mmCIF file of C-alpha atoms in Angstrom:
data_model
loop_
_atom_site.group_PDB
_atom_site.id
_atom_site.type_symbol
_atom_site.label_atom_id
_atom_site.label_comp_id
_atom_site.label_asym_id
_atom_site.label_seq_id
_atom_site.Cartn_x
_atom_site.Cartn_y
_atom_site.Cartn_z
ATOM 1 C CA MET W 30 -33.372 -1.184 11.212
ATOM 2 C CA TYR W 31 -29.613 -1.167 11.008
ATOM 3 C CA ALA W 32 -29.552 2.104 8.441
ATOM 4 C CA ASP W 33 -31.635 4.130 11.288
ATOM 5 C CA LYS W 34 -29.693 2.205 14.144
ATOM 6 C CA ILE W 35 -26.579 3.708 12.442
ATOM 7 C CA LYS W 36 -27.827 7.412 12.070
ATOM 8 C CA GLU W 37 -28.051 7.694 15.439
ATOM 9 C CA PHE W 38 -24.816 5.832 16.619
ATOM 10 C CA LYS W 39 -22.657 8.485 18.438
ATOM 11 C CA ILE W 40 -19.265 8.654 17.630
ATOM 12 C CA LYS W 41 -16.514 8.327 20.434
ATOM 13 C CA LYS W 42 -12.418 9.658 19.599
ATOM 14 C CA ASP W 43 -11.400 6.026 21.667
ATOM 15 C CA ALA W 44 -13.056 4.387 19.124
ATOM 16 C CA VAL W 45 -12.106 0.648 18.677
ATOM 17 C CA ILE W 46 -12.161 -0.168 15.042
ATOM 18 C CA LEU W 47 -12.278 -3.857 13.752
ATOM 19 C CA ALA W 48 -10.632 -3.530 10.111
ATOM 20 C CA ILE W 49 -10.834 -6.151 7.555
ATOM 21 C CA GLU W 50 -8.182 -6.625 4.456
ATOM 22 C CA SER W 51 -8.868 -9.208 1.435
ATOM 23 C CA SER W 52 -7.508 -7.174 -1.584
ATOM 24 C CA CYS W 53 -5.268 -9.332 -2.922
ATOM 25 C CA ASP W 54 -3.595 -12.721 -1.528
ATOM 26 C CA GLU W 55 -3.311 -11.470 1.909
ATOM 27 C CA THR W 56 -6.112 -12.601 4.123
ATOM 28 C CA ALA W 57 -5.286 -9.684 6.799
ATOM 29 C CA ALA W 58 -7.678 -8.732 10.248
ATOM 30 C CA ALA W 59 -6.462 -5.718 12.790
ATOM 31 C CA VAL W 60 -7.787 -4.316 16.000
ATOM 32 C CA ILE W 61 -7.025 -0.456 15.754
ATOM 33 C CA LYS W 62 -8.064 1.761 19.097
ATOM 34 C CA SER W 63 -8.024 5.517 18.381
ATOM 35 C CA GLY W 64 -6.635 5.915 14.852
ATOM 36 C CA ARG W 65 -3.281 4.651 16.201
ATOM 37 C CA GLU W 66 -3.037 2.295 18.755
ATOM 38 C CA ILE W 67 -2.543 -1.720 16.837
ATOM 39 C CA LEU W 68 -4.031 -3.717 19.306
ATOM 40 C CA SER W 69 -3.463 -6.442 17.017
ATOM 41 C CA ASN W 70 -2.940 -7.473 13.749
ATOM 42 C CA GLU W 71 -3.112 -10.665 11.680
ATOM 43 C CA ILE W 72 -2.290 -12.160 8.458
ATOM 44 C CA MET W 73 -2.820 -15.204 6.566
ATOM 45 C CA SER W 74 -1.072 -15.480 2.570
ATOM 46 C CA SER W 75 -1.863 -17.189 -0.150
ATOM 47 C CA CYS W 76 1.132 -16.341 -1.144
ATOM 48 C CA THR W 77 3.029 -19.982 -1.622
ATOM 49 C CA GLU W 78 -0.151 -20.900 -4.010
ATOM 50 C CA HIS W 79 0.685 -18.184 -6.454
ATOM 51 C CA ILE W 80 4.698 -18.517 -6.912
ATOM 52 C CA LYS W 81 3.991 -21.435 -9.430
ATOM 53 C CA PHE W 82 2.178 -19.465 -11.446
ATOM 54 C CA GLY W 83 3.951 -16.598 -11.569
ATOM 55 C CA GLY W 84 1.161 -14.187 -9.414
ATOM 56 C CA VAL W 85 -1.466 -14.093 -8.534
ATOM 57 C CA VAL W 86 -4.142 -16.875 -9.744
ATOM 58 C CA PRO W 87 -7.600 -14.195 -8.437
ATOM 59 C CA GLU W 88 -9.773 -17.945 -8.283
ATOM 60 C CA ILE W 89 -7.491 -19.398 -5.613
ATOM 61 C CA ALA W 90 -6.924 -16.339 -3.470
ATOM 62 C CA SER W 91 -10.770 -16.452 -3.455
ATOM 63 C CA ARG W 92 -11.166 -19.589 -2.811
ATOM 64 C CA ALA W 93 -8.275 -18.940 0.474
ATOM 65 C CA HIS W 94 -10.302 -15.580 1.700
ATOM 66 C CA THR W 95 -12.737 -17.757 2.174
ATOM 67 C CA THR W 96 -11.232 -20.406 4.290
ATOM 68 C CA ALA W 97 -8.930 -17.986 6.292
ATOM 69 C CA ILE W 98 -11.448 -14.951 6.950
ATOM 70 C CA SER W 99 -13.387 -16.098 9.803
ATOM 71 C CA LEU W 100 -9.956 -17.831 11.200
ATOM 72 C CA VAL W 101 -8.072 -14.399 10.891
ATOM 73 C CA VAL W 102 -10.806 -12.594 12.406
ATOM 74 C CA ASP W 103 -11.347 -14.608 15.624
ATOM 75 C CA LYS W 104 -7.433 -14.512 15.555
ATOM 76 C CA ALA W 105 -7.383 -10.725 15.507
ATOM 77 C CA VAL W 106 -10.067 -10.217 18.421
ATOM 78 C CA LYS W 107 -9.244 -12.741 20.571
ATOM 79 C CA SER W 108 -5.391 -10.569 20.306
ATOM 80 C CA ALA W 109 -6.292 -7.774 21.554
ATOM 81 C CA GLY W 110 -8.116 -9.031 24.510
ATOM 82 C CA ILE W 111 -11.206 -7.876 23.766
ATOM 83 C CA THR W 112 -14.986 -9.459 22.700
ATOM 84 C CA LEU W 113 -16.970 -8.881 19.628
ATOM 85 C CA LYS W 114 -19.291 -6.561 21.933
ATOM 86 C CA ASP W 115 -15.859 -4.236 22.528
ATOM 87 C CA ILE W 116 -16.062 -3.257 18.844
ATOM 88 C CA ASP W 117 -17.455 0.413 17.742
ATOM 89 C CA ALA W 118 -17.305 -0.389 14.068
ATOM 90 C CA VAL W 119 -15.899 -2.163 11.094
ATOM 91 C CA ALA W 120 -13.623 -1.558 8.591
ATOM 92 C CA VAL W 121 -13.898 -3.556 5.207
ATOM 93 C CA THR W 122 -11.228 -2.731 1.602
ATOM 94 C CA TYR W 123 -13.552 -2.359 -0.400
ATOM 95 C CA GLY W 124 -11.375 -1.345 -3.769
ATOM 96 C CA ALA W 125 -8.888 -1.166 -5.289
ATOM 97 C CA GLY W 126 -8.006 -5.456 -6.192
ATOM 98 C CA LEU W 127 -9.367 -8.076 -7.121
ATOM 99 C CA LEU W 128 -13.197 -8.678 -7.160
ATOM 100 C CA GLY W 129 -13.488 -11.230 -5.961
ATOM 101 C CA ALA W 130 -10.954 -11.862 -3.185
ATOM 102 C CA LEU W 131 -12.453 -7.946 -2.376
ATOM 103 C CA LEU W 132 -16.006 -9.424 -2.254
ATOM 104 C CA VAL W 133 -14.829 -12.153 0.203
ATOM 105 C CA GLY W 134 -13.900 -9.417 2.849
ATOM 106 C CA VAL W 135 -16.789 -6.553 1.814
ATOM 107 C CA SER W 136 -19.776 -9.791 2.462
ATOM 108 C CA TYR W 137 -18.065 -9.957 6.149
ATOM 109 C CA ALA W 138 -17.518 -7.406 6.817
ATOM 110 C CA LYS W 139 -21.564 -6.541 6.080
ATOM 111 C CA THR W 140 -22.758 -9.094 8.032
ATOM 112 C CA LEU W 141 -20.631 -8.657 10.954
ATOM 113 C CA ALA W 142 -21.515 -5.207 11.351
ATOM 114 C CA TYR W 143 -24.974 -5.776 11.045
ATOM 115 C CA SER W 144 -24.988 -9.104 13.389
ATOM 116 C CA LEU W 145 -23.436 -6.557 15.851
ATOM 117 C CA GLY W 146 -25.497 -3.491 14.944
ATOM 118 C CA ILE W 147 -22.198 -0.986 14.502
ATOM 119 C CA PRO W 148 -21.053 1.491 11.750
ATOM 120 C CA LEU W 149 -20.005 -0.112 8.305
ATOM 121 C CA ILE W 150 -16.425 2.028 7.349
ATOM 122 C CA PRO W 151 -15.494 1.442 3.338
ATOM 123 C CA VAL W 152 -11.951 1.846 2.642
ATOM 124 C CA SER W 153 -9.860 2.614 0.332
ATOM 125 C CA HIS W 154 -7.150 0.342 -0.191
ATOM 126 C CA ILE W 155 -5.369 3.703 -1.101
ATOM 127 C CA ARG W 156 -5.620 5.408 1.801
ATOM 128 C CA GLY W 157 -4.235 2.882 4.061
ATOM 129 C CA HIS W 158 -1.530 2.813 2.679
ATOM 130 C CA LEU W 159 -1.084 7.009 2.861
ATOM 131 C CA SER W 160 -2.224 5.947 6.832
ATOM 132 C CA ALA W 161 -0.175 3.777 8.034
ATOM 133 C CA ALA W 162 2.035 6.677 9.255
ATOM 134 C CA TYR W 163 -0.599 7.310 11.325
ATOM 135 C CA LEU W 164 0.412 4.408 13.271
ATOM 136 C CA ALA W 165 4.082 4.624 12.770
ATOM 137 C CA ASP W 166 4.024 8.059 14.367
ATOM 138 C CA LYS W 167 1.538 8.535 17.004
ATOM 139 C CA GLU W 168 1.765 12.126 16.850
ATOM 140 C CA LEU W 169 1.505 12.939 13.121
ATOM 141 C CA LYS W 170 -0.222 15.912 12.076
ATOM 142 C CA PRO W 171 -1.517 17.548 8.435
ATOM 143 C CA PRO W 172 0.007 18.942 6.770
ATOM 144 C CA PHE W 173 2.738 16.344 4.945
ATOM 145 C CA ILE W 174 4.401 15.059 2.017
ATOM 146 C CA SER W 175 2.786 11.243 1.397
ATOM 147 C CA LEU W 176 5.065 9.101 -1.563
ATOM 148 C CA LEU W 177 2.842 6.611 -2.699
ATOM 149 C CA ALA W 178 4.784 3.314 -4.024
ATOM 150 C CA SER W 179 2.742 0.312 -4.733
ATOM 151 C CA GLY W 180 2.264 -2.625 -6.966
ATOM 152 C CA GLY W 181 -0.882 -0.652 -8.481
ATOM 153 C CA HIS W 182 -0.195 3.059 -7.282
ATOM 154 C CA THR W 183 2.358 5.684 -7.889
ATOM 155 C CA ALA W 184 2.176 9.225 -5.914
ATOM 156 C CA VAL W 185 3.920 12.084 -5.089
ATOM 157 C CA ILE W 186 0.674 13.457 -2.887
ATOM 158 C CA VAL W 187 0.342 16.739 -0.575
ATOM 159 C CA VAL W 188 -1.734 15.537 2.043
ATOM 160 C CA LYS W 189 -3.255 18.552 3.960
ATOM 161 C CA ASP W 190 -5.780 17.760 6.361
ATOM 162 C CA TYR W 191 -7.366 14.185 7.866
ATOM 163 C CA GLY W 192 -8.501 12.526 4.039
ATOM 164 C CA ASP W 193 -7.623 15.812 1.913
ATOM 165 C CA TYR W 194 -5.392 15.320 -0.370
ATOM 166 C CA GLN W 195 -3.790 17.166 -3.138
ATOM 167 C CA ILE W 196 -1.901 14.745 -5.657
ATOM 168 C CA LEU W 197 1.047 16.634 -7.316
ATOM 169 C CA GLY W 198 1.602 13.830 -9.521
ATOM 170 C CA SER W 199 1.266 10.570 -10.554
ATOM 171 C CA THR W 200 2.569 7.635 -13.341
ATOM 172 C CA LEU W 201 1.285 8.000 -16.428
ATOM 173 C CA ASP W 202 1.289 4.155 -17.232
ATOM 174 C CA ASP W 203 3.216 1.374 -14.722
ATOM 175 C CA ALA W 204 3.333 1.955 -11.237
ATOM 176 C CA VAL W 205 6.558 0.920 -9.761
ATOM 177 C CA GLY W 206 5.504 -2.008 -8.264
ATOM 178 C CA GLU W 207 4.140 -3.054 -11.626
ATOM 179 C CA ALA W 208 7.392 -2.484 -12.941
ATOM 180 C CA PHE W 209 9.246 -4.251 -10.696
ATOM 181 C CA ASP W 210 7.450 -7.721 -11.147
ATOM 182 C CA LYS W 211 7.468 -7.652 -14.644
ATOM 183 C CA VAL W 212 11.628 -6.933 -14.484
ATOM 184 C CA ALA W 213 12.053 -10.184 -12.021
ATOM 185 C CA ARG W 214 10.029 -11.934 -14.729
ATOM 186 C CA VAL W 215 12.747 -11.000 -17.590
ATOM 187 C CA LEU W 216 15.774 -11.629 -14.695
ATOM 188 C CA GLY W 217 13.839 -15.240 -14.734
ATOM 189 C CA LEU W 218 12.851 -14.118 -10.981
ATOM 190 C CA THR W 219 9.959 -16.189 -9.409
ATOM 191 C CA TYR W 220 6.647 -14.006 -7.719
ATOM 192 C CA PRO W 221 6.514 -11.807 -5.624
ATOM 193 C CA GLY W 222 9.311 -9.948 -8.016
ATOM 194 C CA GLY W 223 9.889 -6.832 -5.659
ATOM 195 C CA PRO W 224 12.153 -8.366 -2.917
ATOM 196 C CA ASN W 225 13.572 -10.657 -5.338
ATOM 197 C CA ILE W 226 15.552 -7.837 -7.137
ATOM 198 C CA GLU W 227 15.987 -6.891 -4.112
ATOM 199 C CA ARG W 228 17.383 -9.726 -2.997
ATOM 200 C CA LEU W 229 19.546 -10.320 -6.418
ATOM 201 C CA ALA W 230 20.716 -6.412 -6.867
ATOM 202 C CA LYS W 231 23.178 -6.826 -3.684
ATOM 203 C CA GLU W 232 25.115 -8.975 -5.310
ATOM 204 C CA GLY W 233 25.026 -6.730 -8.348
ATOM 205 C CA GLU W 234 26.432 -3.155 -9.063
ATOM 206 C CA ASN W 235 24.707 0.199 -10.960
ATOM 207 C CA ASN W 236 26.646 -0.063 -13.759
ATOM 208 C CA ILE W 237 24.260 -0.191 -16.579
ATOM 209 C CA LYS W 238 22.972 2.626 -17.810
ATOM 210 C CA LEU W 239 19.041 2.864 -18.320
ATOM 211 C CA PRO W 240 17.031 5.838 -18.525
ATOM 212 C CA LYS W 241 15.853 8.047 -15.750
ATOM 213 C CA MET W 242 11.819 8.927 -16.081
ATOM 214 C CA LEU W 243 10.320 12.002 -16.852
ATOM 215 C CA LYS W 244 13.714 13.329 -14.787
ATOM 216 C CA GLY W 245 13.995 17.401 -15.001
ATOM 217 C CA GLU W 246 9.877 17.108 -17.145
ATOM 218 C CA GLY W 247 6.376 15.913 -16.405
ATOM 219 C CA GLY W 248 6.487 18.441 -12.992
ATOM 220 C CA TYR W 249 5.608 15.250 -9.965
ATOM 221 C CA ASN W 250 5.166 12.580 -12.491
ATOM 222 C CA PHE W 251 6.210 9.535 -13.194
ATOM 223 C CA SER W 252 7.015 6.467 -16.488
ATOM 224 C CA TYR W 253 7.458 3.048 -15.509
ATOM 225 C CA SER W 254 7.003 1.579 -19.050
ATOM 226 C CA GLY W 255 10.179 3.319 -20.575
ATOM 227 C CA LEU W 256 12.532 1.929 -17.822
ATOM 228 C CA LYS W 257 10.256 -1.836 -17.680
ATOM 229 C CA THR W 258 11.394 -1.924 -22.246
ATOM 230 C CA ALA W 259 14.956 -0.975 -22.184
ATOM 231 C CA VAL W 260 16.161 -3.588 -19.465
ATOM 232 C CA ILE W 261 13.732 -6.043 -21.818
ATOM 233 C CA ASN W 262 16.214 -4.960 -25.369
ATOM 234 C CA TYR W 263 19.422 -4.910 -23.452
ATOM 235 C CA THR W 264 18.821 -8.676 -21.313
ATOM 236 C CA HIS W 265 16.806 -9.734 -25.715
ATOM 237 C CA GLY W 266 20.444 -8.265 -27.161
ATOM 238 C CA LYS W 267 22.848 -9.679 -25.404
ATOM 239 C CA GLU W 268 21.175 -12.789 -25.374
ATOM 240 C CA GLN W 269 20.773 -12.911 -29.639
ATOM 241 C CA LYS W 270 24.463 -11.801 -29.873
ATOM 242 C CA GLY W 271 25.230 -14.942 -27.810
ATOM 243 C CA GLU W 272 27.067 -11.920 -24.977
ATOM 244 C CA GLU W 273 26.978 -13.300 -21.197
ATOM 245 C CA TYR W 274 25.757 -10.024 -19.166
ATOM 246 C CA ASN W 275 25.308 -9.907 -15.251
ATOM 247 C CA ARG W 276 21.387 -9.929 -13.584
ATOM 248 C CA ALA W 277 22.755 -9.035 -10.684
ATOM 249 C CA ASP W 278 24.488 -5.892 -12.820
ATOM 250 C CA VAL W 279 20.514 -5.775 -14.008
ATOM 251 C CA ALA W 280 18.458 -5.913 -10.403
ATOM 252 C CA SER W 281 21.204 -3.027 -9.104
ATOM 253 C CA SER W 282 20.876 -1.078 -11.756
ATOM 254 C CA PHE W 283 17.433 -1.417 -12.675
ATOM 255 C CA GLN W 284 16.136 -0.677 -9.015
ATOM 256 C CA SER W 285 18.340 2.853 -9.181
ATOM 257 C CA SER W 286 16.314 4.092 -12.139
ATOM 258 C CA ALA W 287 12.908 2.957 -10.173
ATOM 259 C CA VAL W 288 13.390 4.258 -6.929
ATOM 260 C CA ASP W 289 15.998 7.373 -7.160
ATOM 261 C CA ILE W 290 13.335 9.828 -9.010
ATOM 262 C CA LEU W 291 11.314 8.340 -6.353
ATOM 263 C CA ILE W 292 13.293 9.570 -3.604
ATOM 264 C CA GLU W 293 13.871 12.764 -6.293
ATOM 265 C CA LYS W 294 10.418 13.959 -6.287
ATOM 266 C CA ALA W 295 9.151 13.252 -2.573
ATOM 267 C CA VAL W 296 11.775 15.999 -1.306
ATOM 268 C CA GLU W 297 11.525 18.274 -4.064
ATOM 269 C CA ALA W 298 8.130 18.103 -3.120
ATOM 270 C CA SER W 299 9.060 19.170 -0.001
ATOM 271 C CA LYS W 300 10.842 22.182 -0.626
ATOM 272 C CA GLU W 301 8.859 23.679 -3.025
ATOM 273 C CA TYR W 302 5.606 23.179 -0.962
ATOM 274 C CA ASN W 303 7.853 24.292 2.257
ATOM 275 C CA ILE W 304 5.849 21.550 3.968
ATOM 276 C CA PRO W 305 8.970 19.810 5.847
ATOM 277 C CA VAL W 306 7.312 16.043 6.176
ATOM 278 C CA ILE W 307 7.555 13.045 4.048
ATOM 279 C CA THR W 308 5.785 9.626 4.863
ATOM 280 C CA ALA W 309 5.657 6.818 2.707
ATOM 281 C CA GLY W 310 3.737 4.333 2.136
ATOM 282 C CA GLY W 311 2.632 0.751 -0.179
ATOM 283 C CA GLY W 312 3.997 -2.460 -0.583
ATOM 284 C CA VAL W 313 7.965 -0.583 -2.119
ATOM 285 C CA VAL W 314 8.724 0.782 0.763
ATOM 286 C CA ALA W 315 8.722 -2.021 1.753
ATOM 287 C CA ASN W 316 11.951 -2.155 -0.051
ATOM 288 C CA GLY W 317 15.437 -1.542 1.212
ATOM 289 C CA TYR W 318 17.386 0.518 -0.967
ATOM 290 C CA LEU W 319 14.304 2.591 -1.366
ATOM 291 C CA ARG W 320 13.613 3.162 2.970
ATOM 292 C CA ASP W 321 17.961 3.812 3.383
ATOM 293 C CA GLY W 322 18.318 5.983 -0.037
ATOM 294 C CA LEU W 323 15.376 8.423 0.863
ATOM 295 C CA THR W 324 16.403 8.362 4.891
ATOM 296 C CA LYS W 325 19.256 10.022 4.079
ATOM 297 C CA ALA W 326 18.034 12.327 1.412
ATOM 298 C CA CYS W 327 15.855 13.361 4.008
ATOM 299 C CA GLU W 328 18.397 14.067 7.079
ATOM 300 C CA LYS W 329 21.011 15.977 4.382
ATOM 301 C CA ASN W 330 17.595 18.148 3.825
ATOM 302 C CA SER W 331 16.924 18.704 7.603
ATOM 303 C CA ILE W 332 13.296 16.755 6.447
ATOM 304 C CA LYS W 333 11.415 14.664 8.988
ATOM 305 C CA LEU W 334 10.612 10.771 7.668
ATOM 306 C CA VAL W 335 8.000 9.028 8.954
ATOM 307 C CA LEU W 336 8.854 5.509 7.430
ATOM 308 C CA PRO W 337 5.755 2.526 8.629
ATOM 309 C CA PRO W 338 7.744 -0.756 9.714
ATOM 310 C CA LYS W 339 8.136 -2.668 6.679
ATOM 311 C CA GLY W 340 5.221 -4.482 7.794
ATOM 312 C CA LEU W 341 2.738 -1.628 7.769
ATOM 313 C CA CYS W 342 3.664 -1.088 4.000
ATOM 314 C CA THR W 343 2.941 -4.176 2.664
ATOM 315 C CA ASP W 344 -0.902 -4.850 2.884
ATOM 316 C CA ASN W 345 -2.125 -5.346 5.926
ATOM 317 C CA ALA W 346 -5.764 -4.784 7.744
ATOM 318 C CA ALA W 347 -3.793 -2.113 10.394
ATOM 319 C CA MET W 348 -3.346 0.545 8.319
ATOM 320 C CA ILE W 349 -7.154 0.250 7.026
ATOM 321 C CA GLY W 350 -8.786 0.619 10.655
ATOM 322 C CA ALA W 351 -6.254 3.516 10.713
ATOM 323 C CA GLU W 352 -7.996 5.249 7.660
ATOM 324 C CA GLY W 353 -11.126 4.023 8.740
ATOM 325 C CA TYR W 354 -11.299 5.202 11.881
ATOM 326 C CA ILE W 355 -10.980 8.710 10.290
ATOM 327 C CA GLN W 356 -13.892 8.123 7.908
ATOM 328 C CA TYR W 357 -15.426 6.659 12.098
ATOM 329 C CA GLN W 358 -14.911 9.990 12.624
ATOM 330 C CA LYS W 359 -16.666 11.979 9.817
ATOM 331 C CA GLY W 360 -19.501 9.421 10.014
ATOM 332 C CA ASN W 361 -18.303 8.590 6.557
ATOM 333 C CA PHE W 362 -20.963 5.153 6.959
ATOM 334 C CA ALA W 363 -21.819 2.242 4.245
ATOM 335 C CA SER W 364 -24.986 0.795 3.779
ATOM 336 C CA LEU W 365 -25.490 -3.038 3.369
ATOM 337 C CA ASP W 366 -25.729 -2.604 -0.168
ATOM 338 C CA LEU W 367 -22.367 -1.381 -0.298
ATOM 339 C CA ASN W 368 -19.983 -3.510 -2.864
ATOM 340 C CA ALA W 369 -17.302 -4.037 -3.769
ATOM 341 C CA SER W 370 -14.606 -2.212 -6.376
ATOM 342 C CA ALA W 371 -11.448 -3.494 -8.820
ATOM 343 C CA ARG W 372 -10.801 -0.527 -9.256
ATOM 344 C CA VAL W 373 -10.499 3.071 -6.903
ATOM 345 C CA ASP W 374 -9.589 6.062 -7.906
ATOM 346 C CA LEU W 375 -6.802 7.761 -6.320
ATOM 347 C CA GLN W 376 -8.581 10.399 -5.828
ATOM 348 C CA LEU W 377 -11.065 8.502 -3.329
#
């Protein structure tokens, strides 16, 4: 029986893990060795199918995953220069994300793990973003401060040990990536909102007064609902009065208000906890304004900064493989009744 065989499985230090990610509109597969070395990292996106709808359509995403997953996995294995027999475990994102999309990846991973007689590793998408830092710096070891900034989560976290986290603060309402997408729609920008706001902001100036969320208050918590509402009130107010306004200035001012506080609180945590290393993960970390600002702030305060390449900040399977390796070393394997979960607690 599969369950009995997995109980007897011997952990390898240099394990080769095939990782699968299908939480949203990217179908991704990667092969990771020893938790730090990327042998391959393949992605197929259905993003262009969603642009005309102004956001991801779950059913379309799920169908796209069904079509792409075998192709992406095969390509990842071939690009890594290995065969399926060389794989020691299969890691898969089980949550958080779009339920139908996740089910495609989970079902495929369970079938593959069973057929190969190797462990199945359930991975939280959130933890995957945090573990992307290990791929950016192969010598990185806890403890360090991690800034999580994505479409679904925003938090400042102390990574005490591999898989051992202390959340110092998180968003009380909208996540920063969610705020970017909502403001993008207000400004008439297409999906995905984050990159389009960043491009538009480069043409404008930070000259519109917008609220700095919980600045000096709330510890390490964030709140983006008020900032989003302030942008809506500003643009609608101008439109109702028949007054013109510069969209680029709005984008620049919003981006500054949304991002500066992330940098400020990450640096503050590094100082308070006397941990001179900061990492960052999540789709918003691909934002150039954030990357530049965080780099300058860390240099000013003599803090080591580990920033994953932009391609490892957005959804990818390599980060799932990195986190999968941590869970593999702990023997945290799933049974074949593993199910997908649209929501995953930030603590998990």
